[in-house]
PDB file of C-alpha atoms in Angstrom:
ATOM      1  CA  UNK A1471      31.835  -9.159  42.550  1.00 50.00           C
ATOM      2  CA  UNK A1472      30.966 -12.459  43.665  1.00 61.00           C
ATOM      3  CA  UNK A1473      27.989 -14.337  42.730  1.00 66.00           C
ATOM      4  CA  UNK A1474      25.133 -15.856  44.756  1.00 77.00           C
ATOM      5  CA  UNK A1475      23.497 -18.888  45.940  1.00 86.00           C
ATOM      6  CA  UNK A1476      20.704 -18.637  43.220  1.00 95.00           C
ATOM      7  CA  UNK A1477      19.320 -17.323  40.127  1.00 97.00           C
ATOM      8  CA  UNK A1478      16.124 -16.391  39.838  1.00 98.00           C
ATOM      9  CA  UNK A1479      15.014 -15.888  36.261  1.00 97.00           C
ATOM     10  CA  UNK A1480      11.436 -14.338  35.077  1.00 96.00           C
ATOM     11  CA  UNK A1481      10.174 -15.756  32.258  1.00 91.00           C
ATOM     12  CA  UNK A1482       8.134 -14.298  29.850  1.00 90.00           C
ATOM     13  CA  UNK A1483       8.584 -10.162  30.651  1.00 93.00           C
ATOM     14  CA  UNK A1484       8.152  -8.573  26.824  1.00 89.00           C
ATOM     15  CA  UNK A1485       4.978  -9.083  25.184  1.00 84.00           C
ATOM     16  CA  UNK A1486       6.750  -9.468  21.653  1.00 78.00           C
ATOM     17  CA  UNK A1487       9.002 -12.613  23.288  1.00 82.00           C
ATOM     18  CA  UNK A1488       5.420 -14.055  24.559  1.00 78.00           C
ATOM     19  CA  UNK A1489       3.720 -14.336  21.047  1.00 81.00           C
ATOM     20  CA  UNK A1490       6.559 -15.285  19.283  1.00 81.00           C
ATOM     21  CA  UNK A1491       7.155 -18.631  21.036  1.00 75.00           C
ATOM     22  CA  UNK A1492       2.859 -18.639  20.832  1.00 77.00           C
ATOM     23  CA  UNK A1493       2.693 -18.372  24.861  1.00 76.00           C
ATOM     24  CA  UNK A1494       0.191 -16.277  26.397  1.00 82.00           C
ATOM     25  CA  UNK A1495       1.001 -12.784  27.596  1.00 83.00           C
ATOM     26  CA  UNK A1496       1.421 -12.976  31.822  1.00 85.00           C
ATOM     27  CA  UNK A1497      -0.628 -11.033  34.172  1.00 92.00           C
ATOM     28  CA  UNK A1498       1.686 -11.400  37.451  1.00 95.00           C
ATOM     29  CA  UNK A1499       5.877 -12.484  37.132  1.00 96.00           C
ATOM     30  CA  UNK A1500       6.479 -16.201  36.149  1.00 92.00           C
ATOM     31  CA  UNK A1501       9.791 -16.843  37.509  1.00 96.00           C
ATOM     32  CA  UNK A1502      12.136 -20.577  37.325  1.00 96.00           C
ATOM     33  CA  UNK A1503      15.403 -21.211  38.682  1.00 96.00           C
ATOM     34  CA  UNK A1504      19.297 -21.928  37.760  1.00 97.00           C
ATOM     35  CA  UNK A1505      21.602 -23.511  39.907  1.00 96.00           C
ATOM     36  CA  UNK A1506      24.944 -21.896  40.727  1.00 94.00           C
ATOM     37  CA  UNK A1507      26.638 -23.856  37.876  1.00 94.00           C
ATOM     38  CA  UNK A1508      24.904 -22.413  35.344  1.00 96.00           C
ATOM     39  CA  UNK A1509      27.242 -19.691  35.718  1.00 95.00           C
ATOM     40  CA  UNK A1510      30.163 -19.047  33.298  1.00 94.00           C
ATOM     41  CA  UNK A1511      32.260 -15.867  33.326  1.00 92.00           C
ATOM     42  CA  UNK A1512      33.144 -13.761  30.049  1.00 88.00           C
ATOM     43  CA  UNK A1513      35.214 -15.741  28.009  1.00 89.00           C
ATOM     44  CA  UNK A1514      35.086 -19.288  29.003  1.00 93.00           C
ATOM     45  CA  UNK A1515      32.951 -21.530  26.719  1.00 93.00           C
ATOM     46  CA  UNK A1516      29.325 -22.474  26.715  1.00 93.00           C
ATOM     47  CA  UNK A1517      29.190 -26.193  26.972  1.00 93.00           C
ATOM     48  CA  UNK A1518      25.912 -28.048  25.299  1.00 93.00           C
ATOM     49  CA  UNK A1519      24.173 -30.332  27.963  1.00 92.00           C
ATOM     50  CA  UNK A1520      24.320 -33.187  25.007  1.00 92.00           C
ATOM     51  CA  UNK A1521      24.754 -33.638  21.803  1.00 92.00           C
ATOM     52  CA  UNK A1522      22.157 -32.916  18.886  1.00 92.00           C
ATOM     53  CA  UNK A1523      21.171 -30.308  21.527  1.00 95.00           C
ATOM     54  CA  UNK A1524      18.462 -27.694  20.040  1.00 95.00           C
ATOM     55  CA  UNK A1525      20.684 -24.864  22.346  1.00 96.00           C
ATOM     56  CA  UNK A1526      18.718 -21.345  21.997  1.00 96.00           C
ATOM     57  CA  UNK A1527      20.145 -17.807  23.362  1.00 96.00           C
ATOM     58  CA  UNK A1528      18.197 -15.107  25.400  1.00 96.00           C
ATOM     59  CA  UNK A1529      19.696 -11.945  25.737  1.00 97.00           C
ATOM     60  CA  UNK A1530      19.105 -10.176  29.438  1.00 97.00           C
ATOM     61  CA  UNK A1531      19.544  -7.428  32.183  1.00 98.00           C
ATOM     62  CA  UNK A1532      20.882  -9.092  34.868  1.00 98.00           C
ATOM     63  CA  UNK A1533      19.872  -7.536  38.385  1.00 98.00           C
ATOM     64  CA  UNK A1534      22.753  -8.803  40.919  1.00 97.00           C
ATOM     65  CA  UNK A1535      21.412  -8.201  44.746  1.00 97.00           C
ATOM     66  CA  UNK A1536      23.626  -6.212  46.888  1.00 96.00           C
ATOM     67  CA  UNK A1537      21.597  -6.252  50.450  1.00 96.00           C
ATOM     68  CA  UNK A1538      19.598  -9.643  51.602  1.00 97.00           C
ATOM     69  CA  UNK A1539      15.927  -8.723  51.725  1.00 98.00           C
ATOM     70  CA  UNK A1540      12.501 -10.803  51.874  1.00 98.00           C
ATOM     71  CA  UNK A1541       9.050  -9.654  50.887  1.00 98.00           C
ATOM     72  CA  UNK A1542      10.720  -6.434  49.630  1.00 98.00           C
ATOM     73  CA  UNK A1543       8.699  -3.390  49.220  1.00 98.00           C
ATOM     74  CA  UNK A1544       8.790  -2.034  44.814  1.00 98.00           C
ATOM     75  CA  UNK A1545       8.393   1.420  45.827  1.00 98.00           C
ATOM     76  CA  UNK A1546      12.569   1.194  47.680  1.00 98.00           C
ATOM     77  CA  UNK A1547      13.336  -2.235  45.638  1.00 98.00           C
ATOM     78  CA  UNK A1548      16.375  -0.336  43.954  1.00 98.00           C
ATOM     79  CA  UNK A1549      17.796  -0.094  46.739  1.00 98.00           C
ATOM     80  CA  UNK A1550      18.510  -3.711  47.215  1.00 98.00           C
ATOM     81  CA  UNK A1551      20.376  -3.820  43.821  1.00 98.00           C
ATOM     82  CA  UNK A1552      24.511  -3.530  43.958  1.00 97.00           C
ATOM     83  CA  UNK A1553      25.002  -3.493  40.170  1.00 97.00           C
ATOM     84  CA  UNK A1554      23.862  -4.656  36.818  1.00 97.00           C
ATOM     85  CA  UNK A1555      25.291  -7.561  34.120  1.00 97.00           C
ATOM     86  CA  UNK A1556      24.375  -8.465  30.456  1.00 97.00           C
ATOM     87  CA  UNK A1557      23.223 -12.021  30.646  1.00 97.00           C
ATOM     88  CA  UNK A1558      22.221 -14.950  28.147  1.00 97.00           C
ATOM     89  CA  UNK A1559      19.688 -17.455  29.402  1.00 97.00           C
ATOM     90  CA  UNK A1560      20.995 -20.536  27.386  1.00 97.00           C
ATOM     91  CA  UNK A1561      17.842 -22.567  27.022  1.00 95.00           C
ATOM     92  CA  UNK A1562      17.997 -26.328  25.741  1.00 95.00           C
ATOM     93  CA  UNK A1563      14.344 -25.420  23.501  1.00 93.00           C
ATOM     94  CA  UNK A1564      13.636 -29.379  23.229  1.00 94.00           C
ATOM     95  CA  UNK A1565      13.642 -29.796  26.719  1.00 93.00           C
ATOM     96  CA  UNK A1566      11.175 -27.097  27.612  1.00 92.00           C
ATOM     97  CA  UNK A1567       9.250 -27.972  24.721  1.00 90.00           C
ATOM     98  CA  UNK A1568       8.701 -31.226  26.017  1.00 93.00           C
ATOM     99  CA  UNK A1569       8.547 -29.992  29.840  1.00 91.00           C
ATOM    100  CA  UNK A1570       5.777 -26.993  29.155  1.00 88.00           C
ATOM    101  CA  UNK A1571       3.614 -29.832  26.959  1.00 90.00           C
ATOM    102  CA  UNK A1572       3.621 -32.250  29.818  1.00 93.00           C
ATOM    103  CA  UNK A1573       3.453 -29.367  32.389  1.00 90.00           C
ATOM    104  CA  UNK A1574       6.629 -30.390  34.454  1.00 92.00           C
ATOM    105  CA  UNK A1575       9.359 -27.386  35.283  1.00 90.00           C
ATOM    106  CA  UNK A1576      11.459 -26.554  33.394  1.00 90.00           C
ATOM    107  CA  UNK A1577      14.780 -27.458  35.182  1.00 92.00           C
ATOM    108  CA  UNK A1578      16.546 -29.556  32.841  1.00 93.00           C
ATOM    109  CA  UNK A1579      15.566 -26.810  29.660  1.00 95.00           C
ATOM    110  CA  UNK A1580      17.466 -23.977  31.739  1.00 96.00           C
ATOM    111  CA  UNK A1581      19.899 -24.599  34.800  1.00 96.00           C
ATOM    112  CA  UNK A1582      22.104 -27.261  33.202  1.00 96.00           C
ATOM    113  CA  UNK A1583      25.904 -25.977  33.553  1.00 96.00           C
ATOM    114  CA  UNK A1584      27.014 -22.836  31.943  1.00 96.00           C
ATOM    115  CA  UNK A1585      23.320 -22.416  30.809  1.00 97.00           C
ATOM    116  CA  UNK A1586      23.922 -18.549  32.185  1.00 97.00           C
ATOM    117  CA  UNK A1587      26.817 -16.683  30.489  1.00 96.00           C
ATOM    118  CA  UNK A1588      27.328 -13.198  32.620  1.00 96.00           C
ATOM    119  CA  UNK A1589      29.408 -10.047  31.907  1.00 95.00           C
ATOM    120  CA  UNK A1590      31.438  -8.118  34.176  1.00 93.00           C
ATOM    121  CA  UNK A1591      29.759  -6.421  36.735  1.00 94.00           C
ATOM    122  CA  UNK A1592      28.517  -3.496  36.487  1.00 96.00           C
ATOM    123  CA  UNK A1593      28.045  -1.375  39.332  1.00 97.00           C
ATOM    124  CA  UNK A1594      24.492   0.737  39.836  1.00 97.00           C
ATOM    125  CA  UNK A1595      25.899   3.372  39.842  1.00 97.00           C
ATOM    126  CA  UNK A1596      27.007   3.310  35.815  1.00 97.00           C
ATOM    127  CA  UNK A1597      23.156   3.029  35.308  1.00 97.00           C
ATOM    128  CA  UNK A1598      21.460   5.657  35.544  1.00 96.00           C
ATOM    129  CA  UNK A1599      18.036   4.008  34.847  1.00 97.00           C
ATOM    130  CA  UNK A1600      17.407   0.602  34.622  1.00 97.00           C
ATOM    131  CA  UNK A1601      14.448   0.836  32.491  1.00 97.00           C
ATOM    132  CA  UNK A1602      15.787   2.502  30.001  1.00 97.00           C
ATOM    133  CA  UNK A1603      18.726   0.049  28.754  1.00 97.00           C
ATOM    134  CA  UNK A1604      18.827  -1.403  25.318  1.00 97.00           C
ATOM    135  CA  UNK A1605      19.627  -5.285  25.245  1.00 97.00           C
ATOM    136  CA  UNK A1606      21.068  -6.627  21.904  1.00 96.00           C
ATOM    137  CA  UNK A1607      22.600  -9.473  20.972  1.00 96.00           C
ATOM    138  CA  UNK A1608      24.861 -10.425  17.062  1.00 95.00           C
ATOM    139  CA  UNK A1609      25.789 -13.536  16.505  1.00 92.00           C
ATOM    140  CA  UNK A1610      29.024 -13.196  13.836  1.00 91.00           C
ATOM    141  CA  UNK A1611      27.812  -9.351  13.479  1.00 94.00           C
ATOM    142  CA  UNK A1612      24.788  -9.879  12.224  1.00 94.00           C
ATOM    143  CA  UNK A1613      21.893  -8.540  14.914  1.00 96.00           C
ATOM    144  CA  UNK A1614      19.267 -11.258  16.382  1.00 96.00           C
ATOM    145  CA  UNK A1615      17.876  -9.444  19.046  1.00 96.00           C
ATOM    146  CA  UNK A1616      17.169  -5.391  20.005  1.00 96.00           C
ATOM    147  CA  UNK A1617      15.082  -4.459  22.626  1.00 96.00           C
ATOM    148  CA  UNK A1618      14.835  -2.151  25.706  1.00 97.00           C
ATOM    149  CA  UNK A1619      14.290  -2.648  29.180  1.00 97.00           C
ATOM    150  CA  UNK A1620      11.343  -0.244  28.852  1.00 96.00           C
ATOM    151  CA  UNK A1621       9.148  -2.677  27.112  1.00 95.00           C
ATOM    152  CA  UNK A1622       9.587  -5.075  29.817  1.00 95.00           C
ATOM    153  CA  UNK A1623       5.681  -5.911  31.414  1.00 95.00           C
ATOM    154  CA  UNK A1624       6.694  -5.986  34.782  1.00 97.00           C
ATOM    155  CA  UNK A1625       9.922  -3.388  35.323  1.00 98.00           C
ATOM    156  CA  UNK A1626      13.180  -4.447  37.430  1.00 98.00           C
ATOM    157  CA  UNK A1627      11.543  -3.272  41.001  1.00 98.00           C
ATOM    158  CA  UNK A1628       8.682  -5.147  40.607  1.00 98.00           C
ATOM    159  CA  UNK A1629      10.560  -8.255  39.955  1.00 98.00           C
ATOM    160  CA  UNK A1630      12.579  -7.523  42.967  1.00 98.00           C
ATOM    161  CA  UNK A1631       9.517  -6.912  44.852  1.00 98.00           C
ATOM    162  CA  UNK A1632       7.702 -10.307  43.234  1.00 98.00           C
ATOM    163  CA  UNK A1633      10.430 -12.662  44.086  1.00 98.00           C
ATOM    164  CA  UNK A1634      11.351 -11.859  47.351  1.00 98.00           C
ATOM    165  CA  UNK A1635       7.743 -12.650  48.096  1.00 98.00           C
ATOM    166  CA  UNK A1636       8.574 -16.388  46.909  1.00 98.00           C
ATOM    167  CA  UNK A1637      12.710 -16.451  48.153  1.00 97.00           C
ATOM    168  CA  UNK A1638      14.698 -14.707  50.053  1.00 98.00           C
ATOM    169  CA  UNK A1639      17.262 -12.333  48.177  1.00 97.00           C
ATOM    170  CA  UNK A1640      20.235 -12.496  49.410  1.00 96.00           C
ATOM    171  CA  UNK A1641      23.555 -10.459  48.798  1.00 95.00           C
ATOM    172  CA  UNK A1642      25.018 -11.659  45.448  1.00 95.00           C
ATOM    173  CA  UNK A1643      22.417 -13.166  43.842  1.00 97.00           C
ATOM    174  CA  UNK A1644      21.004 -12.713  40.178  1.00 97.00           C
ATOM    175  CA  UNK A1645      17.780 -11.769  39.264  1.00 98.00           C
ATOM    176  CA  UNK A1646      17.429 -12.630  35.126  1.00 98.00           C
ATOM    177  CA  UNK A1647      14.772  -9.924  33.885  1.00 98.00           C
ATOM    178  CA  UNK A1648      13.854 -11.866  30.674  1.00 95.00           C
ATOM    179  CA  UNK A1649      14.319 -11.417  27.200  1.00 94.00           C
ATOM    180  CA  UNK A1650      12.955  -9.552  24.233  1.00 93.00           C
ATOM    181  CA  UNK A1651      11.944 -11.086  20.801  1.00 91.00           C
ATOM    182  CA  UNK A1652      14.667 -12.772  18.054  1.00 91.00           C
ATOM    183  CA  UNK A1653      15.690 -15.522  20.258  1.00 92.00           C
ATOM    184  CA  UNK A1654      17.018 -18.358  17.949  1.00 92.00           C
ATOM    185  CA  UNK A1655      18.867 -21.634  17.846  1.00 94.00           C
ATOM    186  CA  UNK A1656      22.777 -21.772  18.750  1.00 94.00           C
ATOM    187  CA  UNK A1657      24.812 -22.856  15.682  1.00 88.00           C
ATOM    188  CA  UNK A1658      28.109 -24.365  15.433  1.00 79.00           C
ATOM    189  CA  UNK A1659      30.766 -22.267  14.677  1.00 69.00           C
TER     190      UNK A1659
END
């Protein structure tokens, strides 16, 4: 499957990711954006935007658009969706530390190149319900982050639903869900 124009990330979406980076819980979708070179395929490295980077992973559901849509209605949002990928929102913490205290975006802090790792594709049909998918993420075999889709505060056809009120969705793009707690600092090695 090819990817998209854009990817459209929602920050925020588990209540347990919220507190532990001391943000407050949202009451509507907060999304940002990457640029198409954020992407990198299975396999091929993650590069670090500069050195003495502090380089954090977020594990995600990735939602990847199969039909274009604007201001698309929740209650048939699924049906805009062609398949699914496991994602990491690479996040350069210093820079969005410094961006969310000064209240600028947070641009340089998420879409730098390779900042978005995907998986193969999955198609829709292989899941059977998107709210009900259990994101984890090791690091050398030892587990840093284990949640489910189900504790997500707004649920993958709202987000559909929220964003193509902002863009339009077109065929191909990603739609980043966000994260649940453990996220941590990238290590060396």
């Amino acid at each position: 499957y090819k990817w998209g124009r854009k990817i459209v990330c929602v920050a925020r979406n588990f209540v347990l990711h919220a507190k532990e980076l001391n943000n407050p819980v949202p009451t509507k979708p907060f999304f940002f954006l990457k640029p198409p070179t954020a992407y990198v395929t299975q396999g091929n490295p993650i590069l670090r935007p500069f050195e003495g980077v502090d380089l954090h992973y977020e594990v995600e559901l990735g939602v990847i658009i199969g039909n274009t849509g604007k201001n698309i209605d929740a209650s048939n949002a699924l049906d805009y969706v062609a398949g699914y990928t496991l994602a990491l929102d690479m996040t350069a913490r210093c820079l969005q530390s410094e961006a969310k205290s000064q209240g600028r975006p947070w641009a340089e802090a998420k879409g730098f190149d390779t900042s978005c790792p995907i998986s193969t594709f999955i198609p829709k049909e292989q899941v059977t319900d998107p709210q009900d998918l259990q994101l984890l993420l090791s690091v050398n075999g030892v587990e840093k982050q284990n949640g489910n889709t189900s504790q997500m505060i707004f649920n993958v056809a709202q987000l559909i639903a929220e964003a193509s009120t902002k863009w339009t969705l077109e065929r191909g793009d990603l739609l980043l869900t966000g994260t649940p707690a453990g996220v941590g600092a990238v290590k060396k090695g």
